[in-house]
Short mmCIF file of C-alpha atoms and ligand atoms in Angstrom, two decimals:
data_model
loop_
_atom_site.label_atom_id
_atom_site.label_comp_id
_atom_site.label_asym_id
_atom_site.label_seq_id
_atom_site.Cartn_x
_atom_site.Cartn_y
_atom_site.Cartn_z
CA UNK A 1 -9.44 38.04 -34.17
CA UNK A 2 -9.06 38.96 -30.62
CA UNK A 3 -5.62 39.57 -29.06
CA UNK A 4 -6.13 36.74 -27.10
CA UNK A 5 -7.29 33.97 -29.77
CA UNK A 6 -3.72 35.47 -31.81
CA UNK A 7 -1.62 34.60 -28.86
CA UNK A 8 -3.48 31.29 -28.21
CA UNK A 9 -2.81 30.76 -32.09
CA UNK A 10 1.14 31.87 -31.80
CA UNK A 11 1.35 29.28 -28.88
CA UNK A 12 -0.07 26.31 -30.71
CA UNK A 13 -0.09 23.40 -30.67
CA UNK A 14 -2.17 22.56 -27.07
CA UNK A 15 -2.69 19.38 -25.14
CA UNK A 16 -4.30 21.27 -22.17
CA UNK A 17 -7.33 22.78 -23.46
CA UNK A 18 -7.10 25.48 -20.69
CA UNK A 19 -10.61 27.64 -20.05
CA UNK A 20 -9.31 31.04 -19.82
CA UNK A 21 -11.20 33.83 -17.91
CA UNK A 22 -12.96 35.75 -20.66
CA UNK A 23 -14.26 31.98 -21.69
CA UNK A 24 -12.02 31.67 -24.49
CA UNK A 25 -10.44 27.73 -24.79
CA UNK A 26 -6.76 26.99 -25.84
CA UNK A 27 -8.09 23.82 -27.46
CA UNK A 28 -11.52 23.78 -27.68
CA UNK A 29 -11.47 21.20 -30.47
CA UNK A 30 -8.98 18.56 -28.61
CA UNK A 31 -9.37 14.87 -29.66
CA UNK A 32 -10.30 14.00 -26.45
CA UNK A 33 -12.97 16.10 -25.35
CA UNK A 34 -12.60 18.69 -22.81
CA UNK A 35 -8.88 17.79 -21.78
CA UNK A 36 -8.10 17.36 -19.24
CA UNK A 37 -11.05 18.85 -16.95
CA UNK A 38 -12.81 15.81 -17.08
CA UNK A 39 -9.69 13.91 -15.68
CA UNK A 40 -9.41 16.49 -12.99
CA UNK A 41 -13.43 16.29 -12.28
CA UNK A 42 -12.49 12.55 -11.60
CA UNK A 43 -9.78 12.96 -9.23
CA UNK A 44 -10.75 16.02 -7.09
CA UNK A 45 -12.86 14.76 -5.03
CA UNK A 46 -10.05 12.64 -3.63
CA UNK A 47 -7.88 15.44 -2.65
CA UNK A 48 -8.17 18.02 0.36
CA UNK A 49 -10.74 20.98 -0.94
CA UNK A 50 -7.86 23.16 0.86
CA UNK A 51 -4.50 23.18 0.23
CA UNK A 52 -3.68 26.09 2.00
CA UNK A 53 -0.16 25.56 2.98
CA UNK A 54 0.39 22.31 0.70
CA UNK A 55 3.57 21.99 -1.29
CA UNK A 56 3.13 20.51 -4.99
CA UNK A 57 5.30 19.26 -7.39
CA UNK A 58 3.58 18.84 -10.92
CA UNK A 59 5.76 16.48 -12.71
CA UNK A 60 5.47 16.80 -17.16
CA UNK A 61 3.12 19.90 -16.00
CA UNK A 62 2.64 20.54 -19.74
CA UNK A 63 0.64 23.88 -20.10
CA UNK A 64 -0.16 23.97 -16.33
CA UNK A 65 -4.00 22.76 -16.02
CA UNK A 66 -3.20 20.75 -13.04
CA UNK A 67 -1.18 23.42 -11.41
CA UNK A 68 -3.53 26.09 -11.97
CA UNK A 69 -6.43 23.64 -9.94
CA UNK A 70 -4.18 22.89 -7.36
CA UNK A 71 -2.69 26.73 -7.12
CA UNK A 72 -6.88 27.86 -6.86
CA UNK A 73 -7.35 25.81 -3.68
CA UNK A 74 -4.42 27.27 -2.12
CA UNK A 75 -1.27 25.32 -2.79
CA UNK A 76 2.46 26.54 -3.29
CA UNK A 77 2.91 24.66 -6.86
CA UNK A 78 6.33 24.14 -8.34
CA UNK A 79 5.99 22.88 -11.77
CA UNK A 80 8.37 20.94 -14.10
CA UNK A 81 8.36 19.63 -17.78
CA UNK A 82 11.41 18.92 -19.84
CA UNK A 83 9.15 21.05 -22.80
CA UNK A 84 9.81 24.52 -23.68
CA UNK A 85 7.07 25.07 -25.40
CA UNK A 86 4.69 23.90 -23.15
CA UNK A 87 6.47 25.59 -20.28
CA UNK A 88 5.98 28.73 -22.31
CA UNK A 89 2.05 27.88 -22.68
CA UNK A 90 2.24 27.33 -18.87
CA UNK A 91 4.03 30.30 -18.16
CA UNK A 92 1.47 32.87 -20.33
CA UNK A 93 -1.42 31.11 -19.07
CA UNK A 94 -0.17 31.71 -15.30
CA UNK A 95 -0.32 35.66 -16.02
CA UNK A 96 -3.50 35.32 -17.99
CA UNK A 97 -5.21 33.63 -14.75
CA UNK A 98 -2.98 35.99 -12.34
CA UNK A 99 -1.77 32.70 -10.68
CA UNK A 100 2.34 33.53 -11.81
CA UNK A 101 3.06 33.99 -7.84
CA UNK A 102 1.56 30.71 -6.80
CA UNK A 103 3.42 28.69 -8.97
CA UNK A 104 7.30 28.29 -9.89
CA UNK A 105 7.81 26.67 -13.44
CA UNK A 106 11.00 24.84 -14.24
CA UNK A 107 12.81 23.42 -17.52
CA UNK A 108 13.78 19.92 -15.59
CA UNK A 109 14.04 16.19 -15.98
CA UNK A 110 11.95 14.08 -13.65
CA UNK A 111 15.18 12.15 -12.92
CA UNK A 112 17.29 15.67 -11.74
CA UNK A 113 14.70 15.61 -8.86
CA UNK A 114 16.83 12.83 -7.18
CA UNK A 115 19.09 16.23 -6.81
CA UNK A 116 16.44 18.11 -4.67
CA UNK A 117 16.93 18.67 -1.20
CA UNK A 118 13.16 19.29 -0.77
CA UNK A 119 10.12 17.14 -0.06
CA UNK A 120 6.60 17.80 -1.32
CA UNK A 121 3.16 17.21 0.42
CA UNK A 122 1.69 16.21 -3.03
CA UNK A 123 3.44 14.84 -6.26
CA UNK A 124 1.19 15.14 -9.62
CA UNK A 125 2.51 12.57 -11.62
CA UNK A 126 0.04 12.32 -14.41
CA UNK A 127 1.06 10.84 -17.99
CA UNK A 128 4.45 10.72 -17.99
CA UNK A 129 5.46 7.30 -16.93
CA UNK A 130 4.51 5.40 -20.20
CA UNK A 131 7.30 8.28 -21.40
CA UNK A 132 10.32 7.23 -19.78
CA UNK A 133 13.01 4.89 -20.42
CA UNK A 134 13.26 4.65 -16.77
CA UNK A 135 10.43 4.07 -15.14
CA UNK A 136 11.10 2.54 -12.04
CA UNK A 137 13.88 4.46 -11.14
CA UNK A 138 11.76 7.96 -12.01
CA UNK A 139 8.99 6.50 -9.42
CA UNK A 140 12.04 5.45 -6.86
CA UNK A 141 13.08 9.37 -7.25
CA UNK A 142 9.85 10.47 -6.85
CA UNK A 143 9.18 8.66 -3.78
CA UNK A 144 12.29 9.75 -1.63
CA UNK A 145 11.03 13.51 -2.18
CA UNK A 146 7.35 12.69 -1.55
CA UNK A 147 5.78 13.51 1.90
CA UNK A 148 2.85 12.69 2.27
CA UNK A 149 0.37 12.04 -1.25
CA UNK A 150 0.43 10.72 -4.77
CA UNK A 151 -1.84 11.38 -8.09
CA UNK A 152 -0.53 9.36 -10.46
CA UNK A 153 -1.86 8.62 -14.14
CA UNK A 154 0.11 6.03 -16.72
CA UNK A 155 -1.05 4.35 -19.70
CA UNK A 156 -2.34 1.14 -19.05
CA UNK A 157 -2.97 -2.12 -20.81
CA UNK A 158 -6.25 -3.10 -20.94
CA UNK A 159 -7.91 -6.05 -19.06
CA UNK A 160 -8.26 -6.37 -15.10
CA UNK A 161 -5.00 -7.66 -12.60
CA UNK A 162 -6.13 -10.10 -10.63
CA UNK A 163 -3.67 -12.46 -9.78
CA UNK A 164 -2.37 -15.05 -7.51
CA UNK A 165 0.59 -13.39 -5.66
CA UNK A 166 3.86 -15.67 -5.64
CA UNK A 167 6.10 -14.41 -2.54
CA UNK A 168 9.20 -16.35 -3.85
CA UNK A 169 8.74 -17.65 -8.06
CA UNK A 170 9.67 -21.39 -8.04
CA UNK A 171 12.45 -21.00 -10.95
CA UNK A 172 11.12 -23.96 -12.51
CA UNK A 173 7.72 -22.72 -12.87
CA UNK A 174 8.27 -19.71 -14.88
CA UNK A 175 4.96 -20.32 -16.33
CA UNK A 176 3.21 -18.92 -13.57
CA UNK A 177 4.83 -15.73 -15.01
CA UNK A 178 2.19 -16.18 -17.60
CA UNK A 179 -0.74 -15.90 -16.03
CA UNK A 180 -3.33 -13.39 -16.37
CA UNK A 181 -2.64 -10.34 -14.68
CA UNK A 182 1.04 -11.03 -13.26
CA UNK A 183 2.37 -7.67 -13.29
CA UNK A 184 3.63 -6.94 -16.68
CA UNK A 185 4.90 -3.83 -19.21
CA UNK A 186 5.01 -4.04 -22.86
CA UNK A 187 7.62 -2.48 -24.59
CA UNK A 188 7.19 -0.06 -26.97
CA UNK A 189 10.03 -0.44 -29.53
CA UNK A 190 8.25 2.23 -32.37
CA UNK A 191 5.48 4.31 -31.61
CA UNK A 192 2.01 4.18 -29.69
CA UNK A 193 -0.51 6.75 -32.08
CA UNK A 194 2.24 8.45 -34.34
CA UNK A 195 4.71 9.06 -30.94
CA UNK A 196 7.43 7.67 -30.90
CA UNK A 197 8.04 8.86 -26.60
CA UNK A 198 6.01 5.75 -25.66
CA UNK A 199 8.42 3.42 -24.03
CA UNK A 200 6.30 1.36 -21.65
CA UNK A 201 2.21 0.60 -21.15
CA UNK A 202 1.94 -1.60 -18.14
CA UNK A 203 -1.05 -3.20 -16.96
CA UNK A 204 -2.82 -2.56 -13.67
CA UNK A 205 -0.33 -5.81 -11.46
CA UNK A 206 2.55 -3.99 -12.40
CA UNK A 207 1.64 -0.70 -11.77
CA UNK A 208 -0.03 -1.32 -8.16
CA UNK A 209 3.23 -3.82 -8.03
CA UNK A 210 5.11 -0.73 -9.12
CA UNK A 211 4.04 1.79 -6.60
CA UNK A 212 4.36 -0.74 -3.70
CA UNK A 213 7.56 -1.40 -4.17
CA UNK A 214 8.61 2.35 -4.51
CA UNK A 215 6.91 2.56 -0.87
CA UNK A 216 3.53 3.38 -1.63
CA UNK A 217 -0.27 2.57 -1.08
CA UNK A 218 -2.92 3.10 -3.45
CA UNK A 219 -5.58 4.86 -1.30
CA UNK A 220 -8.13 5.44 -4.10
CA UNK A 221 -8.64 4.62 -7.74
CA UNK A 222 -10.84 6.96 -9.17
CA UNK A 223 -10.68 5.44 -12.79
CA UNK A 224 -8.88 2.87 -14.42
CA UNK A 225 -5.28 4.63 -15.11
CA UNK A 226 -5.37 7.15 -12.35
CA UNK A 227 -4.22 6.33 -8.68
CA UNK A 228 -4.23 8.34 -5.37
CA UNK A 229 -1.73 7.61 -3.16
CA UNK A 230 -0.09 7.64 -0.06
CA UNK A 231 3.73 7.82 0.67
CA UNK A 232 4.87 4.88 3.24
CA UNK A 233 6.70 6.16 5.99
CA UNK A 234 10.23 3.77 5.59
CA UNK A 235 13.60 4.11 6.92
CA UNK A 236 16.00 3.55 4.00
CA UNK A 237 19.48 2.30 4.80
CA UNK A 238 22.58 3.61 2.48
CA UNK A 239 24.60 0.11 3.21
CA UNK A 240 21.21 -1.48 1.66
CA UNK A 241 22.05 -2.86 -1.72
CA UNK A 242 18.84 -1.71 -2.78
CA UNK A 243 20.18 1.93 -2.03
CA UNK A 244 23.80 1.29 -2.73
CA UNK A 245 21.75 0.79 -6.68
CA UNK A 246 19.47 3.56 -6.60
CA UNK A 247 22.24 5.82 -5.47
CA UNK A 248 24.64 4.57 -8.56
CA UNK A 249 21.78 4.71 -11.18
CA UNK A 250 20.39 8.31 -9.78
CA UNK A 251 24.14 9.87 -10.09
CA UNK A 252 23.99 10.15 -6.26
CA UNK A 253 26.94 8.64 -5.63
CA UNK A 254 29.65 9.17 -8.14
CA UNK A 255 31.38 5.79 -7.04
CA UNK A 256 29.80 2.92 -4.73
C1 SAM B 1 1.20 13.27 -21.97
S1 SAM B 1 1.79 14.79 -21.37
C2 SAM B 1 0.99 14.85 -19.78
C3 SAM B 1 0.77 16.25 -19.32
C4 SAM B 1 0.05 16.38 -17.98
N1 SAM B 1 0.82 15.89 -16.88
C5 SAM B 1 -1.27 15.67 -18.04
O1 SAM B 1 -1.44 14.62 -17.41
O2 SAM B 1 -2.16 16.17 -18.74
C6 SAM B 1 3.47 14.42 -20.92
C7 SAM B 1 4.22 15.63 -20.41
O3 SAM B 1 5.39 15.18 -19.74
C8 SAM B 1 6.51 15.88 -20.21
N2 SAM B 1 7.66 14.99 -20.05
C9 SAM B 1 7.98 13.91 -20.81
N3 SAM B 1 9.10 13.34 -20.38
C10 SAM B 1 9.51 14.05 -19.29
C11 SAM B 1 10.62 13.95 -18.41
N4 SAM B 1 11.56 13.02 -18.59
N5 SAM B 1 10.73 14.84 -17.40
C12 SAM B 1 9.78 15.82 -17.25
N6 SAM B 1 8.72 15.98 -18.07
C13 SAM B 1 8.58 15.11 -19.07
C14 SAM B 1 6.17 16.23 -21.65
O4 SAM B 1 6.92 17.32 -22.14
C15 SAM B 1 4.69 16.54 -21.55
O5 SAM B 1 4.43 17.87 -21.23
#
């Protein structure tokens, strides 16, 4: 065995099957095919070909796939995932592909980003969504430190969202609540597939619902679950209930 297939074996087990440079793959036999280059085949075409200059965040960055396309075409990538052992795949892969000064991986919770000072030209916020207990608030997080552009990936139920949009629900026609497509997330008491992380698998109203409210616009959809977006410009107000919440729920505030 070569010294690299040993330390791809002492690093298992892999989500990202990650093409290394002598052609070797971390998971060459993953469940769902080449994972996740065809995901990223999808989506690049919908992001600058240059990022020269472009500050990423790479939210759940697992073993770094993502960051190490986005580091290639030029961008400063900080990387988080609450994982050590994937951080540790990420971290060994960034010296295999000679990409460690491009990109900054750190042991963090998407919700301690509400504590960051700093704003980033792109958030990758691919398949960790359906993971949280705390969706909306991760995505109201995520927005106040997002610039400029979104990638976002979630779970999704199945089916298409089209839907008659109510601006103010008559509360004696909740039924309306029941038709197809209303924006919607099932709960995941147990497990989805033997995990038992799965909280939440919305369907496609609630998650272009979702991202509207949390200020922004889907710009491009290039497949059913994934989402490019772009960050609203808003003025938020700290009087603003709205805020005064976010603020209490993100541990902003210690009292409101
Ligand atoms: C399904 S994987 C997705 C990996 C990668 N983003 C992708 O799309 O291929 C979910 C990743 O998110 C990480 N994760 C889960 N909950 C998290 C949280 N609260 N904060 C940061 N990362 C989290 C997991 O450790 C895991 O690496």
């Amino acid at each position: 065995m070569k010294q690299i297939e040993k330390e791809i074996e002492d690093l298992k087990p892999w989500f990202h099957n990650l093409h290394l440079p002598d052609g070797t793959q971390t998971s060459p036999e993953h469940p769902l095919g080449d994972f996740p280059k065809f995901k990223w085949e999808l989506i690049a075409p919908f992001i600058p070909s240059d990022l020269s200059g472009v500050n990423v965040l790479d939210i759940g960055c697992n073993a770094g796939y993502y960051s190490f396309q986005l580091a290639r075409l030029g961008a400063k990538v900080t990387a988080i995932d609450i994982d050590e052992h994937f951080l540790k795949q990420a971290l060994w892969a960034s010296k295999v592909f000679g990409l460690e000064k491009n990109i900054e991986f750190k042991k963090m919770q998407v919700y301690d980003l509400a504590h960051e000072s700093q704003t980033y030209d792109l958030i990758w916020f691919m398949g960790v969504f359906y993971h949280l207990r705390y969706p909306l608030l991760a995505m109201d997080i995520i927005s106040r430190i997002s610039s400029e552009m979104m990638v976002f990936q979630t779970l999704k139920m199945p089916g298409v969202e089209q839907y008659t949009s109510v601006s103010d629900l008559d509360l004696f026609k909740r039924e309306t609540l029941l038709q197809t497509g209303w924006p919607k997330m099932a709960f995941i008491e147990e497990r989805v597939a033997g995990d038992p992380t799965n909280w939440w698998v919305p369907n496609g109203g609630a998650i272009e619902a979702m991202l509207r409210s949390s200020n922004f616009t889907v710009n491009h959809r290039p497949d059913d679950e994934i989402f490019v977006c772009s960050r609203n410009t808003v003025v938020i107000h700290e009087e603003d209930m709205r805020e005064k919440e976010y603020r209490a729920a993100a541990g902003i505030d210690k009292r409101n």
